[in-house]
Amino acid sequence: MTDAQFGLMVAAPVIAGFALLLYRMGVLQGAGTLSAIGASVVIAAVLFFGQ
């Protein structure tokens, strides 16, 4: 596993957790939260397997 892949493994859950935190605070709505989490997972997967 390269350093870039390790960084993606760390960054994607942090982004998802931050989106959930914003949802619980009332800043994001449900659709915005799901799209943020989905986009971060898809981008991380594409970049991870593209390495």
N, CA, C and O atoms as a CHARMM CRD file, in Angstrom:
* protein
*
  204
    1    1 MET  N      0.85200  -1.17200   0.00000 PROA 1      0.00000
    2    1 MET  CA     0.00000   0.00000   0.00000 PROA 1      0.00000
    3    1 MET  C      0.90200   1.24000   0.00000 PROA 1      0.00000
    4    1 MET  O      1.81000   1.37200   0.82000 PROA 1      0.00000
    5    2 THR  N      0.62500   2.12300  -0.92500 PROA 2      0.00000
    6    2 THR  CA     1.43800   3.32400  -1.02300 PROA 2      0.00000
    7    2 THR  C      0.97000   4.37500  -0.01600 PROA 2      0.00000
    8    2 THR  O     -0.07700   4.22900   0.61600 PROA 2      0.00000
    9    3 ASP  N      1.75600   5.42000   0.11700 PROA 3      0.00000
   10    3 ASP  CA     1.38700   6.50400   1.03000 PROA 3      0.00000
   11    3 ASP  C      0.10400   7.19200   0.56900 PROA 3      0.00000
   12    3 ASP  O     -0.71700   7.59100   1.39500 PROA 3      0.00000
   13    4 ALA  N     -0.06900   7.33200  -0.73900 PROA 4      0.00000
   14    4 ALA  CA    -1.27600   7.96800  -1.26200 PROA 4      0.00000
   15    4 ALA  C     -2.51700   7.13600  -0.93400 PROA 4      0.00000
   16    4 ALA  O     -3.55000   7.69100  -0.55900 PROA 4      0.00000
   17    5 GLN  N     -2.42600   5.82600  -1.07100 PROA 5      0.00000
   18    5 GLN  CA    -3.55500   4.96600  -0.74200 PROA 5      0.00000
   19    5 GLN  C     -3.86100   5.01500   0.74900 PROA 5      0.00000
   20    5 GLN  O     -5.02600   5.01800   1.14700 PROA 5      0.00000
   21    6 PHE  N     -2.82700   5.05500   1.56600 PROA 6      0.00000
   22    6 PHE  CA    -3.04600   5.16800   3.01500 PROA 6      0.00000
   23    6 PHE  C     -3.73100   6.49100   3.35200 PROA 6      0.00000
   24    6 PHE  O     -4.62000   6.53800   4.20200 PROA 6      0.00000
   25    7 GLY  N     -3.31600   7.55200   2.68700 PROA 7      0.00000
   26    7 GLY  CA    -3.94800   8.85100   2.90000 PROA 7      0.00000
   27    7 GLY  C     -5.41700   8.84400   2.51300 PROA 7      0.00000
   28    7 GLY  O     -6.24100   9.45600   3.19300 PROA 7      0.00000
   29    8 LEU  N     -5.75300   8.15900   1.43000 PROA 8      0.00000
   30    8 LEU  CA    -7.15300   8.04700   1.02600 PROA 8      0.00000
   31    8 LEU  C     -7.95700   7.24700   2.03300 PROA 8      0.00000
   32    8 LEU  O     -9.11900   7.55800   2.29700 PROA 8      0.00000
   33    9 MET  N     -7.33900   6.21300   2.59600 PROA 9      0.00000
   34    9 MET  CA    -8.03000   5.39800   3.59300 PROA 9      0.00000
   35    9 MET  C     -8.31900   6.20500   4.85700 PROA 9      0.00000
   36    9 MET  O     -9.28800   5.92600   5.56200 PROA 9      0.00000
   37   10 VAL  N     -7.50100   7.18100   5.13900 PROA 10     0.00000
   38   10 VAL  CA    -7.71000   8.02200   6.31900 PROA 10     0.00000
   39   10 VAL  C     -8.64600   9.18100   6.00100 PROA 10     0.00000
   40   10 VAL  O     -9.51200   9.51400   6.81000 PROA 10     0.00000
   41   11 ALA  N     -8.48400   9.79600   4.83600 PROA 11     0.00000
   42   11 ALA  CA    -9.22800  11.00800   4.51500 PROA 11     0.00000
   43   11 ALA  C    -10.71400  10.76000   4.24900 PROA 11     0.00000
   44   11 ALA  O    -11.55300  11.56200   4.66000 PROA 11     0.00000
   45   12 ALA  N    -11.05100   9.66500   3.57200 PROA 12     0.00000
   46   12 ALA  CA   -12.45000   9.40600   3.23000 PROA 12     0.00000
   47   12 ALA  C    -13.33800   9.26400   4.47300 PROA 12     0.00000
   48   12 ALA  O    -14.40600   9.87500   4.51000 PROA 12     0.00000
   49   13 PRO  N    -12.94600   8.48800   5.49100 PROA 13     0.00000
   50   13 PRO  CA   -13.78900   8.41900   6.69100 PROA 13     0.00000
   51   13 PRO  C    -13.85300   9.74700   7.46400 PROA 13     0.00000
   52   13 PRO  O    -14.86500  10.04900   8.09700 PROA 13     0.00000
   53   14 VAL  N    -12.78600  10.52500   7.41100 PROA 14     0.00000
   54   14 VAL  CA   -12.79800  11.82800   8.08200 PROA 14     0.00000
   55   14 VAL  C    -13.81300  12.74500   7.41300 PROA 14     0.00000
   56   14 VAL  O    -14.56000  13.44500   8.09500 PROA 14     0.00000
   57   15 ILE  N    -13.84500  12.74700   6.08000 PROA 15     0.00000
   58   15 ILE  CA   -14.80700  13.56600   5.35000 PROA 15     0.00000
   59   15 ILE  C    -16.22600  13.10800   5.65900 PROA 15     0.00000
   60   15 ILE  O    -17.10800  13.93500   5.89200 PROA 15     0.00000
   61   16 ALA  N    -16.45400  11.79500   5.66400 PROA 16     0.00000
   62   16 ALA  CA   -17.78300  11.26400   5.97200 PROA 16     0.00000
   63   16 ALA  C    -18.19200  11.61700   7.39900 PROA 16     0.00000
   64   16 ALA  O    -19.34000  11.99200   7.63900 PROA 16     0.00000
   65   17 GLY  N    -17.27900  11.50300   8.33300 PROA 17     0.00000
   66   17 GLY  CA   -17.58300  11.85900   9.72100 PROA 17     0.00000
   67   17 GLY  C    -17.89600  13.32900   9.87700 PROA 17     0.00000
   68   17 GLY  O    -18.78300  13.70200  10.64600 PROA 17     0.00000
   69   18 PHE  N    -17.17100  14.17400   9.14800 PROA 18     0.00000
   70   18 PHE  CA   -17.42700  15.60900   9.20700 PROA 18     0.00000
   71   18 PHE  C    -18.80100  15.93400   8.62700 PROA 18     0.00000
   72   18 PHE  O    -19.50700  16.79700   9.14800 PROA 18     0.00000
   73   19 ALA  N    -19.18200  15.24600   7.55100 PROA 19     0.00000
   74   19 ALA  CA   -20.50900  15.45200   6.96500 PROA 19     0.00000
   75   19 ALA  C    -21.60000  15.02000   7.94200 PROA 19     0.00000
   76   19 ALA  O    -22.61700  15.69900   8.07900 PROA 19     0.00000
   77   20 LEU  N    -21.39100  13.89700   8.61800 PROA 20     0.00000
   78   20 LEU  CA   -22.37500  13.45900   9.61300 PROA 20     0.00000
   79   20 LEU  C    -22.46500  14.42500  10.78700 PROA 20     0.00000
   80   20 LEU  O    -23.54800  14.67700  11.31500 PROA 20     0.00000
   81   21 LEU  N    -21.33100  14.95500  11.18400 PROA 21     0.00000
   82   21 LEU  CA   -21.33000  15.94300  12.26400 PROA 21     0.00000
   83   21 LEU  C    -22.10800  17.19300  11.85900 PROA 21     0.00000
   84   21 LEU  O    -22.88800  17.72700  12.64900 PROA 21     0.00000
   85   22 LEU  N    -21.89700  17.65200  10.64200 PROA 22     0.00000
   86   22 LEU  CA   -22.63700  18.81900  10.15700 PROA 22     0.00000
   87   22 LEU  C    -24.13200  18.52500  10.05500 PROA 22     0.00000
   88   22 LEU  O    -24.95700  19.40500  10.30100 PROA 22     0.00000
   89   23 TYR  N    -24.48200  17.29200   9.69400 PROA 23     0.00000
   90   23 TYR  CA   -25.88800  16.91400   9.64500 PROA 23     0.00000
   91   23 TYR  C    -26.51000  16.94700  11.04400 PROA 23     0.00000
   92   23 TYR  O    -27.62700  17.43400  11.22200 PROA 23     0.00000
   93   24 ARG  N    -25.79000  16.43100  12.01800 PROA 24     0.00000
   94   24 ARG  CA   -26.31800  16.41700  13.39000 PROA 24     0.00000
   95   24 ARG  C    -26.42900  17.81300  13.97800 PROA 24     0.00000
   96   24 ARG  O    -27.27100  18.06800  14.84000 PROA 24     0.00000
   97   25 MET  N    -25.56900  18.72600  13.50400 PROA 25     0.00000
   98   25 MET  CA   -25.63700  20.11000  13.96100 PROA 25     0.00000
   99   25 MET  C    -26.74400  20.88500  13.25900 PROA 25     0.00000
  100   25 MET  O    -27.07900  21.99600  13.67100 PROA 25     0.00000
  101   26 GLY  N    -27.31200  20.31200  12.20700 PROA 26     0.00000
  102   26 GLY  CA   -28.38600  20.96200  11.48300 PROA 26     0.00000
  103   26 GLY  C    -27.92100  21.82300  10.32900 PROA 26     0.00000
  104   26 GLY  O    -28.71700  22.56300   9.75100 PROA 26     0.00000
  105   27 VAL  N    -26.64600  21.74200   9.98400 PROA 27     0.00000
  106   27 VAL  CA   -26.11400  22.56000   8.89800 PROA 27     0.00000
  107   27 VAL  C    -26.44800  21.93900   7.54800 PROA 27     0.00000
  108   27 VAL  O    -26.81300  22.64800   6.61000 PROA 27     0.00000
  109   28 LEU  N    -26.32500  20.62200   7.44600 PROA 28     0.00000
  110   28 LEU  CA   -26.62700  19.91800   6.20200 PROA 28     0.00000
  111   28 LEU  C    -27.96300  19.20000   6.31600 PROA 28     0.00000
  112   28 LEU  O    -28.36000  18.75900   7.39500 PROA 28     0.00000
  113   29 GLN  N    -28.65200  19.09100   5.17700 PROA 29     0.00000
  114   29 GLN  CA   -29.85800  18.27900   5.12700 PROA 29     0.00000
  115   29 GLN  C    -29.47900  16.85600   4.75500 PROA 29     0.00000
  116   29 GLN  O    -28.31900  16.57300   4.45700 PROA 29     0.00000
  117   30 GLY  N    -30.44800  15.96900   4.77200 PROA 30     0.00000
  118   30 GLY  CA   -30.17200  14.56300   4.51400 PROA 30     0.00000
  119   30 GLY  C    -29.58000  14.30100   3.14200 PROA 30     0.00000
  120   30 GLY  O    -28.62000  13.54100   3.01600 PROA 30     0.00000
  121   31 ALA  N    -30.14400  14.92500   2.10900 PROA 31     0.00000
  122   31 ALA  CA   -29.65000  14.70100   0.75000 PROA 31     0.00000
  123   31 ALA  C    -28.23200  15.23300   0.58800 PROA 31     0.00000
  124   31 ALA  O    -27.41300  14.61500  -0.09200 PROA 31     0.00000
  125   32 GLY  N    -27.94000  16.35700   1.19600 PROA 32     0.00000
  126   32 GLY  CA   -26.59200  16.91000   1.12200 PROA 32     0.00000
  127   32 GLY  C    -25.57600  16.03000   1.82900 PROA 32     0.00000
  128   32 GLY  O    -24.44400  15.87800   1.37000 PROA 32     0.00000
  129   33 THR  N    -25.98200  15.45900   2.93600 PROA 33     0.00000
  130   33 THR  CA   -25.10300  14.56800   3.68100 PROA 33     0.00000
  131   33 THR  C    -24.80800  13.30500   2.88000 PROA 33     0.00000
  132   33 THR  O    -23.66000  12.87200   2.78100 PROA 33     0.00000
  133   34 LEU  N    -25.85900  12.72100   2.31100 PROA 34     0.00000
  134   34 LEU  CA   -25.66600  11.50900   1.51500 PROA 34     0.00000
  135   34 LEU  C    -24.82300  11.77600   0.27600 PROA 34     0.00000
  136   34 LEU  O    -23.99100  10.94900  -0.09700 PROA 34     0.00000
  137   35 SER  N    -25.02800  12.91200  -0.36000 PROA 35     0.00000
  138   35 SER  CA   -24.23200  13.20200  -1.55200 PROA 35     0.00000
  139   35 SER  C    -22.77400  13.46700  -1.18700 PROA 35     0.00000
  140   35 SER  O    -21.87900  13.07400  -1.93400 PROA 35     0.00000
  141   36 ALA  N    -22.51500  14.11800  -0.06400 PROA 36     0.00000
  142   36 ALA  CA   -21.13800  14.36000   0.36200 PROA 36     0.00000
  143   36 ALA  C    -20.43000  13.05700   0.69900 PROA 36     0.00000
  144   36 ALA  O    -19.28200  12.85100   0.30400 PROA 36     0.00000
  145   37 ILE  N    -21.10400  12.18400   1.42300 PROA 37     0.00000
  146   37 ILE  CA   -20.51200  10.89400   1.77900 PROA 37     0.00000
  147   37 ILE  C    -20.32200  10.03300   0.52900 PROA 37     0.00000
  148   37 ILE  O    -19.27100   9.42100   0.34200 PROA 37     0.00000
  149   38 GLY  N    -21.33600   9.99200  -0.31100 PROA 38     0.00000
  150   38 GLY  CA   -21.23800   9.19100  -1.53100 PROA 38     0.00000
  151   38 GLY  C    -20.13200   9.67200  -2.44800 PROA 38     0.00000
  152   38 GLY  O    -19.37800   8.86700  -2.99600 PROA 38     0.00000
  153   39 ALA  N    -20.03200  10.98100  -2.61600 PROA 39     0.00000
  154   39 ALA  CA   -18.99100  11.52800  -3.48500 PROA 39     0.00000
  155   39 ALA  C    -17.60300  11.23900  -2.93300 PROA 39     0.00000
  156   39 ALA  O    -16.69500  10.89500  -3.69000 PROA 39     0.00000
  157   40 SER  N    -17.43100  11.37400  -1.62600 PROA 40     0.00000
  158   40 SER  CA   -16.11300  11.12200  -1.05700 PROA 40     0.00000
  159   40 SER  C    -15.72700   9.65400  -1.18200 PROA 40     0.00000
  160   40 SER  O    -14.55900   9.34400  -1.41700 PROA 40     0.00000
  161   41 VAL  N    -16.68300   8.75100  -1.02900 PROA 41     0.00000
  162   41 VAL  CA   -16.39500   7.32700  -1.15300 PROA 41     0.00000
  163   41 VAL  C    -16.05400   6.97500  -2.59900 PROA 41     0.00000
  164   41 VAL  O    -15.10200   6.23800  -2.85500 PROA 41     0.00000
  165   42 VAL  N    -16.83500   7.50600  -3.54600 PROA 42     0.00000
  166   42 VAL  CA   -16.57800   7.20300  -4.95600 PROA 42     0.00000
  167   42 VAL  C    -15.23200   7.77100  -5.39600 PROA 42     0.00000
  168   42 VAL  O    -14.46300   7.08800  -6.07200 PROA 42     0.00000
  169   43 ILE  N    -14.94400   9.00200  -5.02300 PROA 43     0.00000
  170   43 ILE  CA   -13.66400   9.62200  -5.40600 PROA 43     0.00000
  171   43 ILE  C    -12.50000   8.86600  -4.78900 PROA 43     0.00000
  172   43 ILE  O    -11.49900   8.61500  -5.46000 PROA 43     0.00000
  173   44 ALA  N    -12.62100   8.49900  -3.51400 PROA 44     0.00000
  174   44 ALA  CA   -11.55400   7.75400  -2.85200 PROA 44     0.00000
  175   44 ALA  C    -11.34500   6.39800  -3.51600 PROA 44     0.00000
  176   44 ALA  O    -10.20500   5.96300  -3.68000 PROA 44     0.00000
  177   45 ALA  N    -12.42500   5.72600  -3.90100 PROA 45     0.00000
  178   45 ALA  CA   -12.30300   4.41300  -4.54000 PROA 45     0.00000
  179   45 ALA  C    -11.62100   4.54000  -5.90100 PROA 45     0.00000
  180   45 ALA  O    -10.73800   3.74800  -6.23200 PROA 45     0.00000
  181   46 VAL  N    -12.02600   5.52600  -6.68100 PROA 46     0.00000
  182   46 VAL  CA   -11.41500   5.72000  -8.00600 PROA 46     0.00000
  183   46 VAL  C     -9.93100   6.03300  -7.86700 PROA 46     0.00000
  184   46 VAL  O     -9.10800   5.47500  -8.59100 PROA 46     0.00000
  185   47 LEU  N     -9.59500   6.90400  -6.96200 PROA 47     0.00000
  186   47 LEU  CA    -8.19500   7.26000  -6.78000 PROA 47     0.00000
  187   47 LEU  C     -7.39300   6.10200  -6.18300 PROA 47     0.00000
  188   47 LEU  O     -6.23100   5.90000  -6.53700 PROA 47     0.00000
  189   48 PHE  N     -8.01200   5.34600  -5.28000 PROA 48     0.00000
  190   48 PHE  CA    -7.31700   4.22500  -4.64000 PROA 48     0.00000
  191   48 PHE  C     -6.94200   3.16300  -5.66600 PROA 48     0.00000
  192   48 PHE  O     -5.80800   2.68600  -5.69600 PROA 48     0.00000
  193   49 PHE  N     -7.90600   2.80100  -6.50500 PROA 49     0.00000
  194   49 PHE  CA    -7.64800   1.74400  -7.48000 PROA 49     0.00000
  195   49 PHE  C     -6.90700   2.26400  -8.70700 PROA 49     0.00000
  196   49 PHE  O     -6.38500   1.47700  -9.49700 PROA 49     0.00000
  197   50 GLY  N     -6.85900   3.57100  -8.86900 PROA 50     0.00000
  198   50 GLY  CA    -6.09300   4.15200  -9.96100 PROA 50     0.00000
  199   50 GLY  C     -4.61500   4.29300  -9.66500 PROA 50     0.00000
  200   50 GLY  O     -3.82200   4.58000 -10.56100 PROA 50     0.00000
  201   51 GLN  N     -4.24500   4.09700  -8.42600 PROA 51     0.00000
  202   51 GLN  CA    -2.82700   4.22400  -8.03300 PROA 51     0.00000
  203   51 GLN  C     -2.01400   3.07900  -8.56700 PROA 51     0.00000
  204   51 GLN  O     -0.80600   3.02000  -8.33700 PROA 51     0.00000
